[in-house]
Amino acid sequence: MKEYRIKGLSCPNCAQDLEKRIQALKYGENAKISYSSGRLTVSKDVDLDKVSEILASDGAAISGMNEDHDHSNGYLKWYLLISTVIFVSAILLENWFASNYMITMYVVAMVLSGHRTFMSGLKNVMRFHFNIDTLMTIALVGAVSIGEWKEGTLVAILFGLNEYLEGLGMEKARKSMEKLLTIAPEQALVIKDGKEQTIPIDRLKEDDIILVRPGEKIPSDGIVIDGKSSVNEAAITGESLPVEKETNEPVFGGSINNEGVLKIRTTKAYEDSSLAKILHLVKEAQETKTPTELFINRFAKYYTPLIMVIAAAVMFIPPLLLNGDWGTWVYQGLAVLIVGCPCALILSSPIANISGITRNARHGILVKGSVFLEQLGKINVLAFDKTGTLTKGEPQVEKMKAYREDEFYAVAAAIEKSSSHPLAKAIMDKLAELPYMKLEADEIETVSGQGIRALINGKKYWLGNEKSIPHLSLSAGVKREIDDLKNSGLTLVLVASEHELLGYFAIADKVRKESKDVIAKLHQAGIKRTVMLTGDHEKTAENVARTVGVSDYYASLLPEDKVAKIKQFARNERVAMVGDGINDAPALATAHLGIAMGKGTDSAIETADIVLMQDHLGKLPDAISLSKRVNRIIRFNIALALGLKAFALLLTIPGWLTLWIAILSDMGATIIVTLISLTILLEWKKRGANETMVLQRS
C-alpha cells in the first residue's frame, strides 16, 4: 500500500463517493480516502492514471501528479472574485443595457464560479448518484429554466465561496496536524568505524552511535554515552522547560539538543522508537470516527434524498392540487434543494476533533482517536492506581528491623535481586549499604496479592505482606509494632522462615507534590468522583487518599479486584482508569477509557486509549476540559446547522424562501461551524505565545 496527499477534496461525502469508485478499480479494493487528513491509501499496483481521472471528476488530484489541475484549483478564489465583479457590474448596469447583454454577463459569472460543481453534478445525474453537487446542479438548471438568471448566478457564486471556505478551514486543521508530524528529523549522523556518515532516519538500527549537535533533533530513542546538554522534550512530553542530560541518561527521538554535543547509542531502531509510534498513532487518530460522526454520515445519506422528495412535493403539490402558480412553487422547490446541502452538518464534527487531537498532542497528551476524545469529555468517574500515579513510584525503605540479622539480609537479597518490582528495588538499594552472605534461591513462586515463596538451601522462606505468613503466630508485641507502622502509612514487607519471622522492611512511597492540586482541578473540570484503587493495606491507602483529596479509596486489592471495581462503577457511570500501562492493563482495558502514564514507554503507548507522555498527571485536567469543550462545540455546530436549515424550510410555508436565503443559510452555518471549530487551535497558539514569553523572561 502507498499513501498520497490529495488536494481539492470538496466534502466528506464526496470523498466517500470517490473512495467507492477507486475501490471498483482493479487492485483498488482496499483503497481508503481520509477527508480529515486529505490522504489516499491505495495498492501500489493500481492504475494511478485512472485514480487521477476519478479524483479529477470531483476537482481533486494527487498532490504533485497533476500540476495543471493543482494550478487551476489554486485559482478558485480568483474565479470567485472575477465572478463577483461581473455579477455586481451586471446589477449596476442592468438599467443601461439590453437584457441579452445582462444575461450574457450572468452566464459568464455563473460558469466561472460554478463550472466545477455543474460538471460534477451533471456526471452524478447521469449515474443517478445524488450528492451536494447534484442538488446544486439541479437548482442551477432549474433557476435558468425559469429565467432567474440573477439569483441563479448568486447561488453559483455563494456556493463556490462556501466550498472554498469549507476547504480552507479543513486545510487549516490538516496543516496544523501535519506540522505536528514533522517533528521527526529526516537524517541522522552516524559514527561507524570512527567515521561520520549521514543516513536516512529509517535506516537507523539499535546500538548505532549517533552524533547530535546543538540545535539538531535527536533522531531516535537512546542513551547518552558522551557529552552534556539540555534537551527540549516538548515534542514528546509537552513540557516546555528543557531537561539536563548527561552520560547514561535516556533521551527521546524528536527532542531538540540545545547547546552541547551529544553522542548517543540508540536503544531502538527508528521504526520502534517512541517518536515513530507516536507519529503513527497520531496519523491513525485522524481516521477514527466518533459515534456522533457515524450518525451524521448515516443521517446525511438519507437526508439528501429526503430533501429531493420534499423539493418535488413543494414544486408540484401546490400547483396541481391547490391552484398555485407554477413559477412561484418551482422557485420555492429549487430553494428547498439548496437547503438540502448538508455541508455544515457534515463539518460540525471533524474539524473540531482534529483540532482537539492536535492540541492535546502538542501538550504531550496522545489521544488515539476522535472516539476517545469524545469519551474523555463524557467521563464522570476517574479511577487511579496509587503507585507511580498519585505517588512517585520510587519507594524507599524508611525503617528496617532484623530479628535474625544474617539470615534476614541474605534471604531477602536472594529473593529480591532478580525482581523488577519497585518494592524489590527499594529493598536491594537498602541492602547494598550492608554486608550480607550471598545466597541463591533455587525456586521462586509469586503468590498474587501476597508476595513470594522461595526455596533456599533446601529451606522454605516467605517474603511479602501479612497474608503471606499464615503459618506463623506473631507475638502481641510484634503485632502492635507492625500495626503502628501501618497506621503511620508505611508498607510492610515481611521475611519469614517456616518457624519464625526473620525481620521486616517498612517502605514509604512519597505522594507527588502536584497530586492534590490535580485532584482538585479534576473536580473543578466536572469529574464527579475520583477513586484510588491500590493493593496496599488500609492505613497506607487512607493516608494517601486523605493527602491528595480523592473522593473514595479501596485498599488491599488484587488485580482482579481492581477489574471488579471498575465493572461495578461502569454499570451506572462513565469510568476512566489511570495507571502505568503495565500492571494495570486489565483495569485499563475494562474501563470505558484507559489512560496511561509512562513518558513514552512502549507499554504505555500500546495499552491505553490515551497516553500522558509526561511522568505526572499535571496536564490531565486541561485535557478533560478541552475534550468537554470540543464536545460542546460539536453539539452547538449540529444544532446550528440543523436549526438554520429548519428555519429556511419553514419559510416555504408562507412562500418567503428565496434562492439566496437558502444558500446563505447553508454558507453561514458552514463558515460559523468552521471558525468555531478552529478556535481550539487559535487558543493553543495564544497560550503557546504566552509560555514562550514566560520562558524568555526567566
PDB file of C-alpha atoms in Angstrom, residues 388-567:
ATOM      1  CA  GLY A 388       3.569   5.722  40.288  1.00  0.00           C
ATOM      2  CA  THR A 389       0.396   7.684  39.584  1.00  0.00           C
ATOM      3  CA  LEU A 390      -0.609   9.598  42.703  1.00  0.00           C
ATOM      4  CA  THR A 391       2.710   8.705  44.335  1.00  0.00           C
ATOM      5  CA  LYS A 392       6.182   8.935  42.821  1.00  0.00           C
ATOM      6  CA  GLY A 393       6.535   5.207  42.311  1.00  0.00           C
ATOM      7  CA  GLU A 394      10.031   5.356  43.840  1.00  0.00           C
ATOM      8  CA  PRO A 395       9.590   3.675  47.240  1.00  0.00           C
ATOM      9  CA  GLN A 396      12.310   3.891  49.885  1.00  0.00           C
ATOM     10  CA  VAL A 397      12.949   1.815  52.974  1.00  0.00           C
ATOM     11  CA  GLU A 398      12.107   4.113  55.881  1.00  0.00           C
ATOM     12  CA  LYS A 399      12.644   1.573  58.661  1.00  0.00           C
ATOM     13  CA  MET A 400      14.080  -1.934  58.869  1.00  0.00           C
ATOM     14  CA  LYS A 401      14.187  -4.446  61.707  1.00  0.00           C
ATOM     15  CA  ALA A 402      16.016  -7.790  61.779  1.00  0.00           C
ATOM     16  CA  TYR A 403      15.214 -10.484  64.345  1.00  0.00           C
ATOM     17  CA  ARG A 404      17.816 -12.814  62.807  1.00  0.00           C
ATOM     18  CA  GLU A 405      20.181 -10.385  61.135  1.00  0.00           C
ATOM     19  CA  ASP A 406      22.452 -12.595  58.954  1.00  0.00           C
ATOM     20  CA  GLU A 407      19.676 -14.854  57.704  1.00  0.00           C
ATOM     21  CA  PHE A 408      17.223 -11.922  57.179  1.00  0.00           C
ATOM     22  CA  TYR A 409      19.573  -9.923  54.919  1.00  0.00           C
ATOM     23  CA  ALA A 410      20.780 -12.924  52.903  1.00  0.00           C
ATOM     24  CA  VAL A 411      17.312 -14.380  52.277  1.00  0.00           C
ATOM     25  CA  ALA A 412      15.791 -11.005  51.340  1.00  0.00           C
ATOM     26  CA  ALA A 413      18.604 -10.356  48.853  1.00  0.00           C
ATOM     27  CA  ALA A 414      18.392 -13.841  47.325  1.00  0.00           C
ATOM     28  CA  ILE A 415      14.651 -13.461  46.692  1.00  0.00           C
ATOM     29  CA  GLU A 416      14.525  -9.814  45.567  1.00  0.00           C
ATOM     30  CA  LYS A 417      17.681  -9.445  43.460  1.00  0.00           C
ATOM     31  CA  SER A 418      16.064 -10.760  40.278  1.00  0.00           C
ATOM     32  CA  SER A 419      12.752  -8.915  40.730  1.00  0.00           C
ATOM     33  CA  SER A 420      11.818  -5.736  38.837  1.00  0.00           C
ATOM     34  CA  HIS A 421       9.113  -4.741  41.335  1.00  0.00           C
ATOM     35  CA  PRO A 422       9.564  -1.194  42.776  1.00  0.00           C
ATOM     36  CA  LEU A 423       9.486  -2.547  46.351  1.00  0.00           C
ATOM     37  CA  ALA A 424      12.204  -5.068  45.479  1.00  0.00           C
ATOM     38  CA  LYS A 425      14.353  -2.280  44.083  1.00  0.00           C
ATOM     39  CA  ALA A 426      13.912  -0.258  47.292  1.00  0.00           C
ATOM     40  CA  ILE A 427      14.934  -3.284  49.392  1.00  0.00           C
ATOM     41  CA  MET A 428      18.002  -4.012  47.245  1.00  0.00           C
ATOM     42  CA  ASP A 429      19.059  -0.358  47.417  1.00  0.00           C
ATOM     43  CA  LYS A 430      18.923  -0.583  51.202  1.00  0.00           C
ATOM     44  CA  LEU A 431      20.762  -3.903  51.343  1.00  0.00           C
ATOM     45  CA  ALA A 432      23.514  -2.502  49.129  1.00  0.00           C
ATOM     46  CA  GLU A 433      24.618  -0.469  52.150  1.00  0.00           C
ATOM     47  CA  LEU A 434      25.072  -3.608  54.281  1.00  0.00           C
ATOM     48  CA  PRO A 435      27.325  -6.686  54.305  1.00  0.00           C
ATOM     49  CA  TYR A 436      25.489  -9.997  53.939  1.00  0.00           C
ATOM     50  CA  MET A 437      26.122 -13.543  52.760  1.00  0.00           C
ATOM     51  CA  LYS A 438      25.329 -14.162  49.076  1.00  0.00           C
ATOM     52  CA  LEU A 439      22.729 -16.895  48.594  1.00  0.00           C
ATOM     53  CA  GLU A 440      20.872 -18.251  45.571  1.00  0.00           C
ATOM     54  CA  ALA A 441      17.176 -19.096  45.522  1.00  0.00           C
ATOM     55  CA  ASP A 442      16.529 -22.480  43.934  1.00  0.00           C
ATOM     56  CA  GLU A 443      12.800 -21.976  43.424  1.00  0.00           C
ATOM     57  CA  ILE A 444      10.808 -18.731  43.414  1.00  0.00           C
ATOM     58  CA  GLU A 445       6.999 -18.678  43.251  1.00  0.00           C
ATOM     59  CA  THR A 446       4.953 -15.477  43.167  1.00  0.00           C
ATOM     60  CA  VAL A 447       1.632 -15.579  45.042  1.00  0.00           C
ATOM     61  CA  SER A 448      -0.725 -12.896  43.727  1.00  0.00           C
ATOM     62  CA  GLY A 449      -1.720 -10.380  46.376  1.00  0.00           C
ATOM     63  CA  GLN A 450       0.587 -11.873  48.995  1.00  0.00           C
ATOM     64  CA  GLY A 451       4.229 -11.983  47.987  1.00  0.00           C
ATOM     65  CA  ILE A 452       6.818 -14.647  47.156  1.00  0.00           C
ATOM     66  CA  ARG A 453       7.631 -18.186  48.277  1.00  0.00           C
ATOM     67  CA  ALA A 454      11.188 -19.424  47.725  1.00  0.00           C
ATOM     68  CA  LEU A 455      13.404 -22.431  48.383  1.00  0.00           C
ATOM     69  CA  ILE A 456      16.943 -21.557  49.511  1.00  0.00           C
ATOM     70  CA  ASN A 457      19.459 -24.257  50.517  1.00  0.00           C
ATOM     71  CA  GLY A 458      16.580 -26.717  50.882  1.00  0.00           C
ATOM     72  CA  LYS A 459      14.625 -24.468  53.284  1.00  0.00           C
ATOM     73  CA  LYS A 460      11.336 -22.664  52.592  1.00  0.00           C
ATOM     74  CA  TYR A 461      11.093 -18.898  53.018  1.00  0.00           C
ATOM     75  CA  TRP A 462       8.318 -16.334  52.585  1.00  0.00           C
ATOM     76  CA  LEU A 463       8.570 -12.645  51.632  1.00  0.00           C
ATOM     77  CA  GLY A 464       5.527 -10.377  51.400  1.00  0.00           C
ATOM     78  CA  ASN A 465       2.673  -8.917  53.427  1.00  0.00           C
ATOM     79  CA  GLU A 466       0.970 -10.462  56.441  1.00  0.00           C
ATOM     80  CA  LYS A 467      -1.171 -12.709  54.238  1.00  0.00           C
ATOM     81  CA  SER A 468       1.987 -14.489  53.111  1.00  0.00           C
ATOM     82  CA  ILE A 469       2.746 -15.928  56.572  1.00  0.00           C
ATOM     83  CA  PRO A 470      -0.472 -17.514  57.866  1.00  0.00           C
ATOM     84  CA  HIS A 471       1.612 -20.397  59.233  1.00  0.00           C
ATOM     85  CA  LEU A 472       3.207 -18.135  61.871  1.00  0.00           C
ATOM     86  CA  SER A 473       1.725 -16.859  65.107  1.00  0.00           C
ATOM     87  CA  LEU A 474       3.237 -13.430  65.856  1.00  0.00           C
ATOM     88  CA  SER A 475       3.668 -12.198  69.410  1.00  0.00           C
ATOM     89  CA  ALA A 476       1.470  -9.390  70.692  1.00  0.00           C
ATOM     90  CA  GLY A 477       4.454  -7.027  70.761  1.00  0.00           C
ATOM     91  CA  VAL A 478       5.406  -7.692  67.125  1.00  0.00           C
ATOM     92  CA  LYS A 479       1.769  -7.334  66.043  1.00  0.00           C
ATOM     93  CA  ARG A 480       1.494  -3.986  67.845  1.00  0.00           C
ATOM     94  CA  GLU A 481       4.745  -2.804  66.259  1.00  0.00           C
ATOM     95  CA  ILE A 482       3.531  -3.795  62.777  1.00  0.00           C
ATOM     96  CA  ASP A 483       0.134  -2.131  63.329  1.00  0.00           C
ATOM     97  CA  ASP A 484       1.808   1.117  64.432  1.00  0.00           C
ATOM     98  CA  LEU A 485       3.939   1.179  61.281  1.00  0.00           C
ATOM     99  CA  LYS A 486       0.907   0.538  59.066  1.00  0.00           C
ATOM    100  CA  ASN A 487      -1.077   3.211  60.865  1.00  0.00           C
ATOM    101  CA  SER A 488       1.669   5.679  60.032  1.00  0.00           C
ATOM    102  CA  GLY A 489       1.179   4.902  56.319  1.00  0.00           C
ATOM    103  CA  LEU A 490       4.142   2.591  55.740  1.00  0.00           C
ATOM    104  CA  THR A 491       4.025  -0.575  53.605  1.00  0.00           C
ATOM    105  CA  LEU A 492       5.387  -3.670  55.367  1.00  0.00           C
ATOM    106  CA  VAL A 493       7.421  -6.382  53.643  1.00  0.00           C
ATOM    107  CA  LEU A 494       7.932  -9.324  55.997  1.00  0.00           C
ATOM    108  CA  VAL A 495      10.590 -12.038  55.631  1.00  0.00           C
ATOM    109  CA  ALA A 496       9.969 -15.352  57.381  1.00  0.00           C
ATOM    110  CA  SER A 497      11.151 -18.944  57.556  1.00  0.00           C
ATOM    111  CA  GLU A 498       8.984 -21.982  58.301  1.00  0.00           C
ATOM    112  CA  HIS A 499       9.266 -21.351  62.034  1.00  0.00           C
ATOM    113  CA  GLU A 500       9.752 -17.626  62.706  1.00  0.00           C
ATOM    114  CA  LEU A 501       9.692 -14.053  61.459  1.00  0.00           C
ATOM    115  CA  LEU A 502      13.228 -13.046  60.403  1.00  0.00           C
ATOM    116  CA  GLY A 503      12.541  -9.312  60.065  1.00  0.00           C
ATOM    117  CA  TYR A 504      10.691  -6.663  58.095  1.00  0.00           C
ATOM    118  CA  PHE A 505      11.160  -3.631  55.849  1.00  0.00           C
ATOM    119  CA  ALA A 506       8.878  -0.600  56.337  1.00  0.00           C
ATOM    120  CA  ILE A 507       8.648   1.174  52.979  1.00  0.00           C
ATOM    121  CA  ALA A 508       7.182   4.555  52.013  1.00  0.00           C
ATOM    122  CA  ASP A 509       6.277   5.864  48.585  1.00  0.00           C
ATOM    123  CA  LYS A 510       6.068   9.654  48.696  1.00  0.00           C
ATOM    124  CA  VAL A 511       2.984  11.398  47.332  1.00  0.00           C
ATOM    125  CA  ARG A 512       3.648  13.524  44.249  1.00  0.00           C
ATOM    126  CA  LYS A 513       3.576  17.188  45.163  1.00  0.00           C
ATOM    127  CA  GLU A 514       1.187  18.009  42.294  1.00  0.00           C
ATOM    128  CA  SER A 515      -1.345  15.217  43.071  1.00  0.00           C
ATOM    129  CA  LYS A 516      -3.513  17.223  45.482  1.00  0.00           C
ATOM    130  CA  ASP A 517      -3.766  20.165  43.081  1.00  0.00           C
ATOM    131  CA  VAL A 518      -4.538  17.847  40.145  1.00  0.00           C
ATOM    132  CA  ILE A 519      -7.372  16.106  42.022  1.00  0.00           C
ATOM    133  CA  ALA A 520      -8.883  19.485  42.944  1.00  0.00           C
ATOM    134  CA  LYS A 521      -8.697  20.659  39.320  1.00  0.00           C
ATOM    135  CA  LEU A 522     -10.287  17.414  38.107  1.00  0.00           C
ATOM    136  CA  HIS A 523     -13.273  18.025  40.345  1.00  0.00           C
ATOM    137  CA  GLN A 524     -13.459  21.592  39.020  1.00  0.00           C
ATOM    138  CA  ALA A 525     -13.345  20.216  35.460  1.00  0.00           C
ATOM    139  CA  GLY A 526     -16.537  18.241  36.099  1.00  0.00           C
ATOM    140  CA  ILE A 527     -15.309  14.850  37.374  1.00  0.00           C
ATOM    141  CA  LYS A 528     -17.883  13.795  39.986  1.00  0.00           C
ATOM    142  CA  ARG A 529     -15.848  11.084  41.714  1.00  0.00           C
ATOM    143  CA  THR A 530     -12.142  10.391  41.963  1.00  0.00           C
ATOM    144  CA  VAL A 531     -11.308   6.918  43.244  1.00  0.00           C
ATOM    145  CA  MET A 532      -7.974   5.408  44.273  1.00  0.00           C
ATOM    146  CA  LEU A 533      -7.530   1.651  43.788  1.00  0.00           C
ATOM    147  CA  THR A 534      -4.496   0.055  45.425  1.00  0.00           C
ATOM    148  CA  GLY A 535      -3.091  -3.233  46.596  1.00  0.00           C
ATOM    149  CA  ASP A 536      -1.637  -1.537  49.684  1.00  0.00           C
ATOM    150  CA  HIS A 537      -3.159  -2.073  53.094  1.00  0.00           C
ATOM    151  CA  GLU A 538      -5.935   0.080  54.508  1.00  0.00           C
ATOM    152  CA  LYS A 539      -3.921   2.602  56.523  1.00  0.00           C
ATOM    153  CA  THR A 540      -1.425   3.397  53.780  1.00  0.00           C
ATOM    154  CA  ALA A 541      -4.286   3.875  51.332  1.00  0.00           C
ATOM    155  CA  GLU A 542      -6.202   6.038  53.786  1.00  0.00           C
ATOM    156  CA  ASN A 543      -3.210   8.325  54.368  1.00  0.00           C
ATOM    157  CA  VAL A 544      -2.557   8.821  50.655  1.00  0.00           C
ATOM    158  CA  ALA A 545      -6.267   9.321  49.899  1.00  0.00           C
ATOM    159  CA  ARG A 546      -6.601  11.915  52.642  1.00  0.00           C
ATOM    160  CA  THR A 547      -3.461  13.727  51.477  1.00  0.00           C
ATOM    161  CA  VAL A 548      -4.445  14.016  47.804  1.00  0.00           C
ATOM    162  CA  GLY A 549      -8.180  14.532  48.346  1.00  0.00           C
ATOM    163  CA  VAL A 550      -9.767  11.718  46.286  1.00  0.00           C
ATOM    164  CA  SER A 551     -13.482  11.066  46.817  1.00  0.00           C
ATOM    165  CA  ASP A 552     -13.078   7.366  47.666  1.00  0.00           C
ATOM    166  CA  TYR A 553     -10.405   4.720  48.017  1.00  0.00           C
ATOM    167  CA  TYR A 554     -10.263   0.921  48.045  1.00  0.00           C
ATOM    168  CA  ALA A 555      -7.294  -0.924  49.580  1.00  0.00           C
ATOM    169  CA  SER A 556      -5.808  -4.434  49.586  1.00  0.00           C
ATOM    170  CA  LEU A 557      -6.995  -5.077  46.022  1.00  0.00           C
ATOM    171  CA  LEU A 558      -5.646  -7.812  43.777  1.00  0.00           C
ATOM    172  CA  PRO A 559      -5.525  -7.070  40.018  1.00  0.00           C
ATOM    173  CA  GLU A 560      -8.803  -8.939  39.534  1.00  0.00           C
ATOM    174  CA  ASP A 561     -10.352  -6.911  42.373  1.00  0.00           C
ATOM    175  CA  LYS A 562      -9.487  -3.670  40.533  1.00  0.00           C
ATOM    176  CA  VAL A 563     -11.202  -5.008  37.430  1.00  0.00           C
ATOM    177  CA  ALA A 564     -14.290  -5.912  39.508  1.00  0.00           C
ATOM    178  CA  LYS A 565     -14.408  -2.388  40.964  1.00  0.00           C
ATOM    179  CA  ILE A 566     -14.143  -0.815  37.506  1.00  0.00           C
ATOM    180  CA  LYS A 567     -17.010  -3.020  36.284  1.00  0.00           C
TER     181      LYS A 567
END
